[in-house]
XYZ file of C-alpha atoms in Angstrom:
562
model
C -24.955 11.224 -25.519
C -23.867 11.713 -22.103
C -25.785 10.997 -18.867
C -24.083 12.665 -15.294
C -25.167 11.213 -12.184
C -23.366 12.482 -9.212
C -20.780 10.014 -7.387
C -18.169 9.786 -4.114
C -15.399 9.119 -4.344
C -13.419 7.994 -1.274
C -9.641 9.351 -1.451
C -7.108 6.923 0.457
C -5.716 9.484 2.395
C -8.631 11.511 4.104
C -10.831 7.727 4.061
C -13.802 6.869 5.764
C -14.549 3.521 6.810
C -17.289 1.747 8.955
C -16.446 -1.908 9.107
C -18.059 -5.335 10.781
C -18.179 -8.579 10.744
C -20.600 -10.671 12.902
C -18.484 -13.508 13.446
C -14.472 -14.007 13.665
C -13.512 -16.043 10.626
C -10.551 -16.956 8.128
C -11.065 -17.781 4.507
C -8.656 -19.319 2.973
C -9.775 -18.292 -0.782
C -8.294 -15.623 -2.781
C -10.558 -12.862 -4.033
C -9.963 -11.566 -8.107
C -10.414 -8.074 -9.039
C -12.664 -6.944 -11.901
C -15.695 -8.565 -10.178
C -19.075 -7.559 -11.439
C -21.508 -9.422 -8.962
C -25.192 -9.070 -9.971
C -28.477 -9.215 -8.020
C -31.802 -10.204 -9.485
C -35.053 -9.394 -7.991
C -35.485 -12.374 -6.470
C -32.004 -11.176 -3.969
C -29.504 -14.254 -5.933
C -26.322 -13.093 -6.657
C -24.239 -13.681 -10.064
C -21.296 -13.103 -11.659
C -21.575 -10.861 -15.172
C -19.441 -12.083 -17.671
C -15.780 -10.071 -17.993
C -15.069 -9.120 -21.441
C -12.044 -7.763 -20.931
C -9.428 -5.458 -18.559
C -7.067 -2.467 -20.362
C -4.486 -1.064 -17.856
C -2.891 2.592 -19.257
C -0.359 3.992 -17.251
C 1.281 6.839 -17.549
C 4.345 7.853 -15.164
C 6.352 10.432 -15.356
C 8.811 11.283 -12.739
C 7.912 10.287 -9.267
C 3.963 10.116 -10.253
C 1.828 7.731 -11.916
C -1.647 8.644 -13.315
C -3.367 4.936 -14.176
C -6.533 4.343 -16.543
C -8.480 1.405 -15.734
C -11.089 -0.361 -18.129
C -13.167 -3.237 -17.911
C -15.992 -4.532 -19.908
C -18.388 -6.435 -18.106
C -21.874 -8.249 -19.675
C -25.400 -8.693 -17.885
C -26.526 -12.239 -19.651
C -29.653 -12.560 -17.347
C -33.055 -11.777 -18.722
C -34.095 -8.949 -16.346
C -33.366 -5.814 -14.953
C -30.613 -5.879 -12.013
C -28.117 -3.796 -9.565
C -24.708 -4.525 -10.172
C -21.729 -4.432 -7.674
C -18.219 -3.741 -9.007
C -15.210 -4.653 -6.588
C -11.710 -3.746 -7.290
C -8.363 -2.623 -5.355
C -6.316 -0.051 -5.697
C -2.589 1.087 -4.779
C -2.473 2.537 -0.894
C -0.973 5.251 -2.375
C -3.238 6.633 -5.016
C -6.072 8.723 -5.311
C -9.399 8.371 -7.658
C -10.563 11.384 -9.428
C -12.247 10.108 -12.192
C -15.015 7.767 -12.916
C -16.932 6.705 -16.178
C -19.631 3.913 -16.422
C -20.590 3.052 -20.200
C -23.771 0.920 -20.209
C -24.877 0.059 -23.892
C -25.073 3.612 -25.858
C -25.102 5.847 -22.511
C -22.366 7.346 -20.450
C -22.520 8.137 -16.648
C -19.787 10.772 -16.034
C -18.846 11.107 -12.017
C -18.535 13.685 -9.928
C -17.536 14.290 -6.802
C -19.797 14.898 -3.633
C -19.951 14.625 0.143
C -20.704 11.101 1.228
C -24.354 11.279 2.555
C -25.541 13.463 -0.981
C -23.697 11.327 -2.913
C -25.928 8.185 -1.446
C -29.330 9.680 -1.298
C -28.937 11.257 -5.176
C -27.454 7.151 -6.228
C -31.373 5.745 -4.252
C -33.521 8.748 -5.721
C -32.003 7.739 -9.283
C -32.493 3.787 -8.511
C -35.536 4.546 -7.266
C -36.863 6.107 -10.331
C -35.679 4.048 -13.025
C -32.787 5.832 -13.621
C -29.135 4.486 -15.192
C -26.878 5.541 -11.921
C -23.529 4.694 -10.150
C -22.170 5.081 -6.564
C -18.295 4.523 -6.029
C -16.781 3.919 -2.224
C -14.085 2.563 -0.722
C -15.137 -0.942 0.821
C -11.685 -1.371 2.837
C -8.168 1.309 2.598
C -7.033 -0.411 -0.398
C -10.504 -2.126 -1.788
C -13.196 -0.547 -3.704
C -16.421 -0.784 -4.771
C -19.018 0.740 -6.926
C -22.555 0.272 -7.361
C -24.607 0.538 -11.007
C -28.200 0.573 -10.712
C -30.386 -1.088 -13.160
C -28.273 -2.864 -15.805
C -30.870 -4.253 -18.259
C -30.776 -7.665 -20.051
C -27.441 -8.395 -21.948
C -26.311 -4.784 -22.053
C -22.774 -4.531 -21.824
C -21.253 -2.648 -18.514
C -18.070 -0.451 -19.166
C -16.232 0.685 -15.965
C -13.464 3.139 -16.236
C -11.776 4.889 -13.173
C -8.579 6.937 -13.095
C -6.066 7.675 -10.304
C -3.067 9.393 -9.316
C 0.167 7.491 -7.639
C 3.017 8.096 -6.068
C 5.861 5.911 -6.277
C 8.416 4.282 -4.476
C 12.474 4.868 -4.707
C 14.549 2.300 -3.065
C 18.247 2.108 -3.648
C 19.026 -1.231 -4.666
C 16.116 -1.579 -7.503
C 14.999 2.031 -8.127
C 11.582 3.017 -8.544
C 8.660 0.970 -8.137
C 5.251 0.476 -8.830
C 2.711 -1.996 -8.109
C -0.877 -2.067 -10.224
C -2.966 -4.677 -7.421
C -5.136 -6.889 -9.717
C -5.909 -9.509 -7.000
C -7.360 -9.160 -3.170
C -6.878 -11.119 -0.137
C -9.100 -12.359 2.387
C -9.610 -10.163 5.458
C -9.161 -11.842 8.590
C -11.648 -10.274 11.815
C -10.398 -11.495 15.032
C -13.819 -10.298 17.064
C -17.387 -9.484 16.210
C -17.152 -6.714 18.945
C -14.330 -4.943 16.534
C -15.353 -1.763 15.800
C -12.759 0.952 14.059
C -13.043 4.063 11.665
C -10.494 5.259 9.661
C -10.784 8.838 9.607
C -8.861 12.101 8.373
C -4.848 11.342 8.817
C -4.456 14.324 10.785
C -6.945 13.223 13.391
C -5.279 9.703 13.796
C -7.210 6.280 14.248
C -10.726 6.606 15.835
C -13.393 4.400 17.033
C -16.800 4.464 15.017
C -19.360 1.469 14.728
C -19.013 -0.573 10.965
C -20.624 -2.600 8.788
C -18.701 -5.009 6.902
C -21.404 -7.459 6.864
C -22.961 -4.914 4.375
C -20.382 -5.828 1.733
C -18.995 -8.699 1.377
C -16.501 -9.124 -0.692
C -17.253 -11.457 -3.906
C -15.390 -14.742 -4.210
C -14.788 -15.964 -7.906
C -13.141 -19.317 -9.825
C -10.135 -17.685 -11.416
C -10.789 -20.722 -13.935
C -14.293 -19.856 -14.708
C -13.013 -16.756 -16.420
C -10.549 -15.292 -18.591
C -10.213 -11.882 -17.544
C -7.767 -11.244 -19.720
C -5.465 -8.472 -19.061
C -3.765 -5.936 -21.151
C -1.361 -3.541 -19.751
C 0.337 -0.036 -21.761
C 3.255 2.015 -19.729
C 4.434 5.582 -21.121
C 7.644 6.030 -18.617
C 9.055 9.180 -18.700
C 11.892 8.564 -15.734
C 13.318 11.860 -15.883
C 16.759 10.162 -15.493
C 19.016 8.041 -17.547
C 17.698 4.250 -16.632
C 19.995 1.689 -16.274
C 17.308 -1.545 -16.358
C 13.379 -2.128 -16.671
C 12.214 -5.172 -15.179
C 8.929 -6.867 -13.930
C 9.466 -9.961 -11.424
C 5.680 -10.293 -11.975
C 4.712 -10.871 -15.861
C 7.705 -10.920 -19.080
C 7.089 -7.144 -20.578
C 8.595 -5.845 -23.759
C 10.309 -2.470 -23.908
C 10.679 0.149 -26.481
C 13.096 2.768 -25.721
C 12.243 5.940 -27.653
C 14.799 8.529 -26.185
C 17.237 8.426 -23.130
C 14.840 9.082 -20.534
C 11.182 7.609 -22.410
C 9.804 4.320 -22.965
C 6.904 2.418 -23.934
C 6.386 -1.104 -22.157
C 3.587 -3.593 -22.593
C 2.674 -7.211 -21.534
C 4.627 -9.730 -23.806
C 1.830 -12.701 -23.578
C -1.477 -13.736 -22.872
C -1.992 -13.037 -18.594
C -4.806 -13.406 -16.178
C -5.839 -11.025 -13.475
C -4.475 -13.320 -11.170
C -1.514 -11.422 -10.032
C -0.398 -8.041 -9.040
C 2.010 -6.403 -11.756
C 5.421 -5.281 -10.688
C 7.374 -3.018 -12.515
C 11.039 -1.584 -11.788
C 13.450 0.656 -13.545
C 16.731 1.856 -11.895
C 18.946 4.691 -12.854
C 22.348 4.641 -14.141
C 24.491 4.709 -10.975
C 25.374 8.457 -10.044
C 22.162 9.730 -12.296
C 20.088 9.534 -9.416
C 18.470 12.970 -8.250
C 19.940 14.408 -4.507
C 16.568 15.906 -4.220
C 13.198 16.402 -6.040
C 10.262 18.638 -5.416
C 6.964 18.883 -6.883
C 4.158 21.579 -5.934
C 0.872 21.818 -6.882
C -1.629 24.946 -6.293
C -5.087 24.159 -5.244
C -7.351 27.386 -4.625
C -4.940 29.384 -2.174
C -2.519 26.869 -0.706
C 0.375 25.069 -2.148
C 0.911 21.269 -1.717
C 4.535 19.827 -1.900
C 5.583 16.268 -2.062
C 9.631 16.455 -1.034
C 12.197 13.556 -1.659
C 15.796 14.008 -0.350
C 18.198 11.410 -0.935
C 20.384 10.650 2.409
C 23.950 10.597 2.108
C 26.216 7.526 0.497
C 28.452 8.281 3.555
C 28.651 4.790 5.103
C 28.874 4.586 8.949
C 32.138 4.128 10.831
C 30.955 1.266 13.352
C 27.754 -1.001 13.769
C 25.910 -0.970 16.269
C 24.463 -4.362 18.148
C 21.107 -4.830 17.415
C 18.178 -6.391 18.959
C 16.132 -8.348 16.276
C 12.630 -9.413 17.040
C 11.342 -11.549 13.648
C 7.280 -11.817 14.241
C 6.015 -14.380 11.331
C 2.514 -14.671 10.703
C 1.500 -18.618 10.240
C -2.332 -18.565 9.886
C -4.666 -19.882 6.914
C -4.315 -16.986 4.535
C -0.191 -17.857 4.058
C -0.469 -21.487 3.423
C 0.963 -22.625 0.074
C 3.454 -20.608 -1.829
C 3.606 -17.717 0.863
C 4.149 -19.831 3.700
C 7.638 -20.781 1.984
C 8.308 -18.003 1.015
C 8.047 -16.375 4.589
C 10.440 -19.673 5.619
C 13.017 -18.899 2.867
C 13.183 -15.143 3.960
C 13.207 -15.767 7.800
C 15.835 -18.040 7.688
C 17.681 -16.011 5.416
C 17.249 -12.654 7.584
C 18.677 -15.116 11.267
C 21.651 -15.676 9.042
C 22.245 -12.267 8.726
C 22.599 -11.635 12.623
C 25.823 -11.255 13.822
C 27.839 -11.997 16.832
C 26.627 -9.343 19.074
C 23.212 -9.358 18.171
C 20.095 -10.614 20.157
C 17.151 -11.947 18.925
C 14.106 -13.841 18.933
C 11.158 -15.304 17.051
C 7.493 -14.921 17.052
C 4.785 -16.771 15.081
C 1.194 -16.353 15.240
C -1.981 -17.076 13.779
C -4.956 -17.367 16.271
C -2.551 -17.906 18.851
C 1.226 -16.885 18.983
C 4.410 -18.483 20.820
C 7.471 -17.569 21.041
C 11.151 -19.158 20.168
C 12.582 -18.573 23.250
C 11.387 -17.122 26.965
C 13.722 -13.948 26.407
C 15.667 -12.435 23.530
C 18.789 -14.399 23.192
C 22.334 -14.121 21.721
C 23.171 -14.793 18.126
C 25.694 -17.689 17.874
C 25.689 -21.071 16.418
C 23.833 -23.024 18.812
C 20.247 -20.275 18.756
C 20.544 -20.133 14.869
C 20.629 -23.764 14.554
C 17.689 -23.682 16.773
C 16.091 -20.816 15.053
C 16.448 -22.385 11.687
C 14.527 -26.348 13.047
C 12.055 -24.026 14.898
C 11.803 -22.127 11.264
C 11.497 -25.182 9.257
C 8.350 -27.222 11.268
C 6.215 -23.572 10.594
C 2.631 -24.239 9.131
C -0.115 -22.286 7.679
C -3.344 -22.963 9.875
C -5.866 -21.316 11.821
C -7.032 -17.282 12.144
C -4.956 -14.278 11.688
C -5.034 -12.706 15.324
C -2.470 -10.282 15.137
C -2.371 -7.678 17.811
C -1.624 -10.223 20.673
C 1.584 -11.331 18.300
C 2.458 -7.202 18.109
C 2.056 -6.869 21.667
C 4.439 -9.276 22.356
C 6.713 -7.834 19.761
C 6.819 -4.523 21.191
C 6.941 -5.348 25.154
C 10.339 -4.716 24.973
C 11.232 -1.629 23.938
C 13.172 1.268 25.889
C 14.524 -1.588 28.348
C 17.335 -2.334 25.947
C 20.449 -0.040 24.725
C 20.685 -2.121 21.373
C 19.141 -1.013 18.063
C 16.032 -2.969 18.624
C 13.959 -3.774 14.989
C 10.769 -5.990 14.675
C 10.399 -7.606 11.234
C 7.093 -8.494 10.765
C 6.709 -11.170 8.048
C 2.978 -11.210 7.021
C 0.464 -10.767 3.998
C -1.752 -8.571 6.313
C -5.073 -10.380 5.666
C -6.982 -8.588 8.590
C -9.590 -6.588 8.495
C -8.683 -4.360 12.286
C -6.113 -1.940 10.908
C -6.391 0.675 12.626
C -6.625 -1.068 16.152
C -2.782 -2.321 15.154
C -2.122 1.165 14.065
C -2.913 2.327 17.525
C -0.765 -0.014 19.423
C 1.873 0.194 17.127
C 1.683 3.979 17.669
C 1.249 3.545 21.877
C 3.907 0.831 21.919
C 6.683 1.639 19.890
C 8.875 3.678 21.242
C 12.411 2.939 20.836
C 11.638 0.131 18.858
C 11.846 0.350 14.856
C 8.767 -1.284 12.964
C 9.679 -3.326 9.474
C 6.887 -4.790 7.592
C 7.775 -7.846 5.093
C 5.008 -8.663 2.711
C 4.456 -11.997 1.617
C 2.472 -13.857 -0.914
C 1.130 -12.666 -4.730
C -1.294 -9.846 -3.435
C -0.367 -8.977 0.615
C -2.286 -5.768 2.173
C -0.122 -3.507 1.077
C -2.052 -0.090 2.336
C -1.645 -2.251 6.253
C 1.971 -2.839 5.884
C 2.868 0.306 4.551
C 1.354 2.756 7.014
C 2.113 -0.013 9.772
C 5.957 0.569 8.799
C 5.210 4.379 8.424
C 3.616 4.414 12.214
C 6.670 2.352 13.298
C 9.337 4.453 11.646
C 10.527 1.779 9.687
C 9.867 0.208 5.771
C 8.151 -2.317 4.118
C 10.024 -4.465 1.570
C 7.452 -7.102 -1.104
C 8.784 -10.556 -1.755
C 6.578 -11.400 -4.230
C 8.314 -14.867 -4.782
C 10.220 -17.646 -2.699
C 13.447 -17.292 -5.770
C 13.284 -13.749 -4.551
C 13.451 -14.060 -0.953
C 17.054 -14.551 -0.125
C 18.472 -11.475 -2.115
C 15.357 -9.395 -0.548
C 16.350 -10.205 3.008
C 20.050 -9.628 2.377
C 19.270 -6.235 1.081
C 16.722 -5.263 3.937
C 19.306 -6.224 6.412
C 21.923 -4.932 4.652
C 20.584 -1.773 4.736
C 19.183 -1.979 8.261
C 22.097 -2.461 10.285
C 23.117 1.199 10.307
C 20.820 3.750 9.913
C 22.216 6.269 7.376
C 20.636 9.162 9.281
C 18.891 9.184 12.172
C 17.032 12.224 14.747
C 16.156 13.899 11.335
C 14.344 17.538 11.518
C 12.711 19.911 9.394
C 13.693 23.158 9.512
C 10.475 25.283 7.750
C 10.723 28.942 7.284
C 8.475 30.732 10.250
C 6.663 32.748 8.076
C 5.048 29.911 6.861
C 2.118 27.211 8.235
C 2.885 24.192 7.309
C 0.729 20.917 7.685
C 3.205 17.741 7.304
C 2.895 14.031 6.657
C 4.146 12.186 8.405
C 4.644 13.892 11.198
C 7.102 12.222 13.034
C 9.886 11.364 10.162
C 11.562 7.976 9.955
C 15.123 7.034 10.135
C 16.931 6.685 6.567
C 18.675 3.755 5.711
C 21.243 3.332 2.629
C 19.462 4.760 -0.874
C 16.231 5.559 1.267
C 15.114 8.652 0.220
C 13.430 10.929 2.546
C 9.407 11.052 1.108
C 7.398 14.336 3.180
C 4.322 15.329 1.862
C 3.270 18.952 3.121
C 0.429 21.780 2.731
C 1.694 24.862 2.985
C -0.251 28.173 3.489
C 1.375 31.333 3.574
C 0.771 33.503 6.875
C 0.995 37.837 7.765
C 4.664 37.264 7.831
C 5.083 36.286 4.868
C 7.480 38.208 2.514
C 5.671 38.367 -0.775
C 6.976 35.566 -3.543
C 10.625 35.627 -2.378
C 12.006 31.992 -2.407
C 12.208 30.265 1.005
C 14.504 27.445 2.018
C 13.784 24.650 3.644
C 16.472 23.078 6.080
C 16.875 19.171 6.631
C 19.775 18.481 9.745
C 20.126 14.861 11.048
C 22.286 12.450 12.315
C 24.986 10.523 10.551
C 27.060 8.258 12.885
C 28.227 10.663 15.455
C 27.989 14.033 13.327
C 25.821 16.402 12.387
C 24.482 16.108 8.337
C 22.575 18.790 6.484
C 20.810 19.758 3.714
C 18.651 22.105 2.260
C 16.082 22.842 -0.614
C 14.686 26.187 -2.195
C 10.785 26.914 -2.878
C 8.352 29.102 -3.452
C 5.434 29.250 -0.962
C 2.898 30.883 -3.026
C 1.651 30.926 -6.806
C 3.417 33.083 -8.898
């Protein structure tokens, strides 16, 4: 029998989020997904019992739809509220949710935010088996089941949709989060909101202290994962790998496979998975459109030209390397490894400097400096007596970063080398936004489970990328290849040419440059206008800047349903 009980359901793009934290604090603790956390009458909190975690993915294309399961058990003898916490992709989407408790099944759906939260107390209230889903941080969510009785067994299922990421030198990528880092809040007076993209960042007074986020002995359970891929690439593939867990693949055609978890793994790591396609398979452009009531929605991809650039330019390189308590251990060396990997890169002709922070930052040197033997050497001892200690107080460390910019006629690039484990997003967002200008943002992620919704819009706001290096081995070949591909942009001063007779709402809205296999990713709502010419095909022009000539391209659609 099935039970509905209205839920919310928080999409990552057009979020909501009231956040705050009385005091300014660091943990240095990592936080597991799949965390039931129970209250009893008396206000104690427990753990339930995992059972286990099923991970079905599906991806076909450029788009992922994910099942999640988990099985969760209430051994306390009474009546209690349970608390479920568990991340998600940045970008995905929920549009599904199914709580099995015993025999009975609550089946979401989706309303407005304040409904959603006076049905879920009305049900508690009365007695009545009831779940409320939000999202507890951009890439964190949690979901609240109301009176679980003694030793009933709690089944949590949620679905999303993904998109996924090309990049030239491993193909496409996706990342399923199973683990969640410790925010870092540099000041109980922070107050943000994270509203509607289109509106930018706002202010709005939060409420962290409302949630906090569970903490859990990753050796005091199993949790047990199991994870099932269906890839349909669309594209002959010339490798499947994970960096994160051994996998076994079945091919069953050119373009389909089936790939599962070879062993016995904990939720104690993010899964990674790759596949690349045979060289010269890969698609110049893709387009996918959707119809929702009257409008059309288009996600675009445009591969930039293999072209390579005549001449390099000289290049101002500011490396910004975050040093608090949240990267000590394994992601502390790894950040080492890839900074002094990424000042070996620089070449005569090139400035730079270095910038580490945690609740304080310093600098290298006074001023940016040339790139020879003598400032590596230093760069490289400076590098090598790094430590993990102390808060995560970021802005002042971006400030510094960006004071630079427009007073220099050199490519200038900031490579920020962090595992984002801050809780004031959106106040970075803003300065990065305010104080980039001619500078280029790119966001390095370190560690097993780094913010990867703060990184990735941080490099979206700063025109730039964000590259994972997910371990130290890793690190060397992943700062070769960002640098590689960051000396030159491919294109740069690209446009969009839309056809006037339609309106056209765009993200983002001010496009990044393109660097070597970086595909061009616009996401766009379209609505069709009194000019428009029926269900004709329109074009859509893309013109940039390759070198020192003009390059252009162009793709065919149709605006409205037919």
């Amino acid at each position: 029998m099935f039970h509905k009980i209205q839920l919310i359901f928080i999409v990552i793009s057009l979020a909501v989020l009231n956040l705050k934290t009385a005091t300014a604090r660091e943990e240095s603790q990592t936080y597991q997904a799949g965390e039931l956390e129970l209250t009893t009458s008396s206000g104690e909190k427990e753990s339930a019992v995992i059972v286990n975690t099923q991970v079905d993915m599906s991806i076909s294309g450029l788009t992922a739809r994910v099942k999640v399961t988990q099985a969760f058990k209430n051994e306390l003898n009474e009546f209690v509220e349970g608390q479920y916490f568990f991340p998600l992709p940045d970008m995905s989407a929920v549009d599904a949710l199914q709580i099995k408790i015993g025999e009975r099944k609550i089946v979401g759906e989706v309303k407005e935010k304040s409904v959603a939260k006076k049905i879920y107390q009305a049900a508690k209230i009365s007695g009545k088996k009831a779940s409320l889903i939000e999202q507890y941080r951009p890439n964190i969510f949690s979901n609240k089941i109301a009176n679980i009785a003694p030793l009933e067994t709690i089944e949590v299922t949620i679905e999303y949709q993904q998109d996924l990421i090309y990049d030239a030198a491993s193909g496409l990528f996706i990342r399923f989060p199973m683990t969640m880092t410790p925010r870092f809040t540099p000041s109980e007076k922070l107050v943000e909101h994270f509203g509607e993209l289109s509106q930018s960042m706002q202010n709005a007074p939060s409420q962290l202290s409302r949630h906090p986020i569970p903490q859990i002995e990753s050796e005091d359970y199993a949790n047990e994962v199991k994870i099932f891929v269906r890839l349909n690439s669309g594209f002959p593939v010339e490798s499947i790998i994970s960096d994160s867990h051994n996998i076994t693949v079945e091919q069953q055609s050119e373009t389909q496979f089936k790939i599962e978890l070879s062993e016995f793994y904990q939720a104690d790591r993010d899964f990674i998975l790759n596949w690349k396609p045979v060289s010269g398979s890969a698609p110049r452009a893709a387009l996918f459109e959707e119809v929702i009531q009257q409008d059309k929605y288009l996600s675009l991809m445009i591969i930039p030209p293999t072209d390579k650039p005549v001449s390099t330019q000289p290049r101002e390189v500011i490396f910004v390397i975050d040093t608090s308590g949240s990267m000590g251990g394994e992601s502390i060396r790894q950040a080492r490894s890839a900074l002094i990997q990424g000042v070996a890169t620089l070449i005569p002709g090139d400035y730079f400097n270095i910038i580490e922070f945690n609740s304080e930052y310093s600098l290298l040197f006074n001023r940016v400096q040339p790139a020879n033997l003598q400032t590596k050497q230093q760069a490289e001892k400076f590098i090598q007596n790094l430590k993990a200690d102390g808060g995560t107080n970021m802005l002042p460390a971006m400030q510094a970063a960006l004071v630079g910019a427009l007073k220099s006629n050199r490519l200038r690039q900031v490579i920020f080398l962090t595992d984002g484990a801050i809780s004031n997003e959106s106040q970075l967002f803003n300065e990065i936004t305010q104080s980039l200008k001619n500078s280029r943002l790119f966001t390095v992620g370190i560690g097993s489970a780094p913010n990867a919704f703060f990184m990735q819009r941080a490099a979206e706001f700063g025109r730039g990328t964000f590259t994972f290096i997910n371990n130290s081995k890793n690190a060397a070949q992943k700062m070769s290849e960002l640098f590689e591909k960051i000396s030159q942009p491919q294109l740069s001063n690209i446009q969009l040419d839309w056809p006037d007779n339609i309106e056209v709402e765009m993200w983002p809205e001010k496009i990044a440059d393109l660097y070597s296999g970086e595909p061009l990713w616009i996401k766009a709502k379209l609505k069709a206008n009194q000019k428009n010419n029926g269900n004709a095909l329109q074009t859509l022009k893309i013109t940039g800047h390759l070198a020192n000539r003009l390059w252009q391209s162009e793709v065919a659609f149709n605006p409205l349903n037919t």
